[in-house]
Each structure stands twice: as structure tokens, then as C-alpha cells.
């Protein structure tokens, strides 16, 4: 079955880059997603990458996809305190359903 | 603004007392989803509707039911809440054939 794994916690200083990693198991996934969840809130779509791409850049966000190793990463440049949140990696498990990882809590200190 | 709305944001119920959570959307999306998210865990898909077609996940307990009376609204009914059902419940929508999902703010359910 599908399983998405993420490290649980990352702490960085304001201004540094953050890299959040994810591994997935379903090689047939067409899209891979990164969602952000702030405390007490729903999930906000940050970015996504199509499986035939290996990199996507969107302002401060860079997504890298290594399809051979089933590894996905999200790099946040110039991390700000407002970036503190939980970040979820998700793959589309079949049709339009998603399988989420447990989330990585990013803590940005001043 | 087109959006996904969940009411109430916080719901308290008693053990065994039926409760209904609601979700509405102005996106006119065909597909609506309900997820359960417990603390420090991944959102877990309970079921989804493709238009009026209901799709239940194999491991969703019978205690959880859903209704979708029209495109805009979808309800989650918990018939006899247990302490283990305390969680954040997230509603999401997508267009047909797309896995890009748009989430509401969630309803946090407390069971006393």
C-alpha cells in the first residue's frame, strides 16, 4: 500500500534556508503536493509538481523530485517566522484522492 | 471569494450523542472529501463524493456517515461519538479528475 514518510521536526533561524524531505512509495503518482497548515487552520496548497518534472521553482519555494528514489523535497529560501507551520507532503493515490505524510513541523526562530 | 466553509469551527458533544458537521463550497466542484486529522497525524480520508456518488474508504467506521444534498453542501454525521473520535475534521473539494484539493478551515470536535 501507499505510505508517505516525512521527518517530524525542523528548526531553523530566520533568513536561513529550510529543506523539508519526503519519501513516497506509489510510483504511479502523477502529482505530488506540498501543503502548509498553520495552528488551528485547514491545509493550504503551497505548490505541486508533475511527476515528469524534476524541479519546480515558485518564488521562495523550490521543489525537487527524484522519481528513481521516490524522494521529494521542499526548499524555502530566506525562511521567515511566518513560515512556522506544519508542512505536509501528499501524493495522489488514485483518481483524485491524496495520501498525506504525517507532516513536518517547521519552527523558525528570530 | 470562492471558498470552502466549515461550520462550526469548534464543536463539543457528549459521548454517544449524535453530531453533524457541515461543509459548503462556492467553487462549484464536483468532488467533496471528508478527512479526519488527529493530533500529530496525517489527514485520513474518510469518504468522498463524486457528484452524488458516494465512495467510502474501506477502514472508515460505520459510525461515520455522510450526506450530500446538492453540489454546494456536504455533511458528516457521527452517529455515536466516542472519545476516540475527537479530532479535527477537514472538508476539501476538487474538480473532476484533478487531485488538487482545496481545504476548508476544519471543525475541531471535542467529545466529553
XYZ file of C-alpha atoms in Angstrom:
222
model
C 0.000 0.000 0.000
C 0.929 3.647 -0.252
C 2.908 5.283 2.511
C 4.361 8.792 2.686
C 7.161 9.451 5.160
C 8.452 12.766 6.468
C 10.771 13.818 9.262
C 8.697 15.211 12.108
C 10.526 18.366 13.068
C 12.859 21.013 11.652
C 14.220 24.088 13.372
C 15.951 26.927 11.515
C 16.924 30.525 12.095
C 15.186 33.378 10.318
C 16.918 34.106 6.998
C 18.303 30.596 6.593
C 17.037 28.110 4.005
C 14.789 25.263 5.121
C 14.681 21.889 3.408
C 11.831 19.520 4.180
C 12.121 15.983 2.838
C 9.542 13.375 1.929
C 9.607 9.841 0.553
C 6.674 8.164 -1.111
C 6.018 4.669 -2.367
C 3.462 4.863 -5.174
C 5.454 5.131 -8.387
C 2.248 5.737 -10.360
C 1.572 9.058 -8.615
C 1.018 11.740 -11.228
C 1.260 14.781 -8.988
C 2.998 15.409 -5.679
C 1.905 18.219 -3.419
C 3.109 20.351 -0.559
C 0.511 21.743 1.842
C 1.014 24.140 4.754
C -1.066 24.017 7.941
C -0.924 26.814 10.490
C -2.166 26.167 14.053
C -5.916 25.577 14.198
C -6.337 26.038 10.453
C -7.028 23.918 7.402
C -4.491 22.896 4.786
C -3.265 25.489 2.302
C -1.854 24.295 -1.016
C 1.660 25.691 -1.403
C 2.882 24.117 -4.587
C 2.861 20.903 -6.568
C 4.996 19.130 -9.121
C 4.054 16.921 -12.024
C 5.795 13.551 -11.989
C 7.619 14.123 -15.289
C 9.427 17.166 -13.834
C 12.442 17.096 -11.575
C 12.326 20.675 -10.337
C 9.847 23.469 -9.915
C 10.550 26.943 -8.571
C 7.914 29.335 -7.300
C 9.291 32.498 -5.658
C 10.946 31.365 -2.402
C 9.871 27.757 -2.880
C 11.830 25.119 -4.798
C 10.517 21.589 -5.191
C 12.909 18.807 -6.192
C 11.677 15.393 -7.308
C 13.857 12.307 -7.595
C 11.497 9.804 -9.127
C 14.016 6.972 -9.110
C 14.412 7.229 -5.321
C 10.788 8.385 -4.791
C 12.118 11.386 -2.918
C 10.549 14.827 -2.825
C 11.886 17.939 -1.113
C 10.680 21.450 -0.447
C 13.244 24.205 -0.039
C 12.141 27.525 1.440
C 14.664 30.298 0.818
C 15.085 33.158 3.292
C 12.807 31.490 5.838
C 10.659 33.881 7.863
C 8.938 33.474 11.239
C 5.629 33.447 9.341
C 6.748 30.234 7.667
C 6.480 28.413 11.008
C 3.813 25.766 10.428
C 3.363 22.078 9.670
C 4.195 21.081 6.109
C 2.533 18.042 4.552
C 3.723 16.128 1.555
C 0.974 14.323 -0.407
C 0.768 12.044 -3.412
C -2.291 11.337 -5.465
C -3.100 7.764 -4.564
C -5.597 7.027 -7.281
C -8.112 9.063 -9.241
C -8.344 12.284 -7.242
C -7.618 11.006 -3.724
C -4.486 12.000 -1.818
C -2.273 10.202 0.671
C -0.611 12.533 3.140
C 2.518 12.206 5.215
C 2.349 12.907 8.953
C 3.726 16.396 8.445
C 6.957 18.200 9.341
C 6.741 20.904 11.959
C 8.946 23.829 10.924
C 9.965 26.180 13.699
C 11.649 29.424 12.656
C 13.410 31.347 15.381
C 14.332 35.039 15.152
C -14.173 34.884 -2.986
C -14.664 31.272 -3.939
C -14.047 29.132 -0.912
C -14.727 26.115 1.278
C -16.582 26.894 4.502
C -16.954 24.654 7.527
C -19.359 25.162 10.378
C -18.994 25.209 13.243
C -15.252 25.761 13.713
C -15.442 24.167 17.168
C -17.958 21.554 18.237
C -18.355 19.957 21.648
C -20.545 16.904 22.043
C -21.167 14.266 24.651
C -20.136 10.654 24.428
C -22.761 8.845 22.348
C -24.686 11.979 21.322
C -25.084 12.292 17.526
C -23.366 15.240 15.924
C -23.381 16.739 12.425
C -20.611 18.793 10.882
C -21.257 20.828 7.767
C -19.254 21.928 4.767
C -20.231 24.238 1.945
C -18.370 25.398 -1.131
C -18.740 28.177 -3.662
C -16.224 26.634 -6.083
C -18.842 24.504 -7.842
C -16.502 21.499 -7.622
C -17.806 18.015 -8.393
C -15.844 16.224 -5.706
C -16.083 16.748 -1.940
C -13.991 14.955 0.676
C -14.063 14.459 4.426
C -10.840 13.848 6.334
C -10.192 13.093 9.983
C -6.978 14.506 11.424
C -5.812 13.558 14.891
C -3.043 15.352 16.694
C 0.383 14.947 15.034
C -1.058 12.645 12.396
C -1.707 12.802 8.683
C -5.203 13.688 7.492
C -7.032 10.420 6.945
C -9.618 10.219 4.179
C -12.998 9.004 5.462
C -15.033 9.200 2.242
C -15.674 11.346 -0.771
C -18.471 12.205 -3.149
C -18.080 12.428 -6.892
C -21.247 14.384 -7.644
C -23.846 12.218 -5.889
C -21.757 9.038 -5.989
C -20.561 8.132 -2.512
C -17.144 6.485 -2.072
C -16.405 5.091 1.359
C -12.858 4.204 2.421
C -12.601 0.558 3.446
C -11.481 1.324 7.004
C -13.982 4.098 7.776
C -16.095 3.000 10.764
C -19.852 2.595 10.263
C -20.307 5.248 12.936
C -19.419 7.834 10.280
C -21.987 8.703 7.632
C -22.248 11.451 5.059
C -24.890 13.267 3.038
C -24.588 15.495 0.026
C -27.976 17.048 -0.729
C -26.653 19.267 -3.520
C -23.387 20.371 -5.167
C -22.664 23.027 -2.567
C -23.231 21.183 0.706
C -21.865 18.081 2.325
C -22.469 16.834 5.877
C -20.568 14.490 8.157
C -22.758 12.654 10.667
C -21.210 10.850 13.611
C -23.943 8.635 14.995
C -22.471 7.768 18.380
C -19.269 9.699 19.028
C -16.654 8.012 21.167
C -13.704 9.611 22.901
C -11.501 8.341 20.087
C -13.452 10.406 17.551
C -12.166 13.674 18.987
C -10.188 15.198 16.131
C -10.069 17.941 13.522
C -12.405 17.198 10.625
C -11.396 18.684 7.312
C -13.563 19.145 4.247
C -11.985 19.538 0.820
C -13.128 19.888 -2.781
C -11.688 19.292 -6.213
C -12.783 19.326 -9.819
C -13.428 16.021 -11.537
C -10.225 14.217 -12.491
C -7.974 16.597 -10.559
C -6.078 15.659 -7.412
C -5.573 19.334 -6.468
C -7.747 19.729 -3.395
C -8.950 22.906 -1.714
C -9.468 22.681 2.025
C -11.784 24.360 4.469
C -10.519 25.610 7.857
C -11.702 22.478 9.650
C -14.005 21.743 12.591
C -12.368 20.701 15.832
C -14.567 18.144 17.585
C -14.312 17.560 21.326
C -16.101 14.580 22.885
C -16.809 14.780 26.627
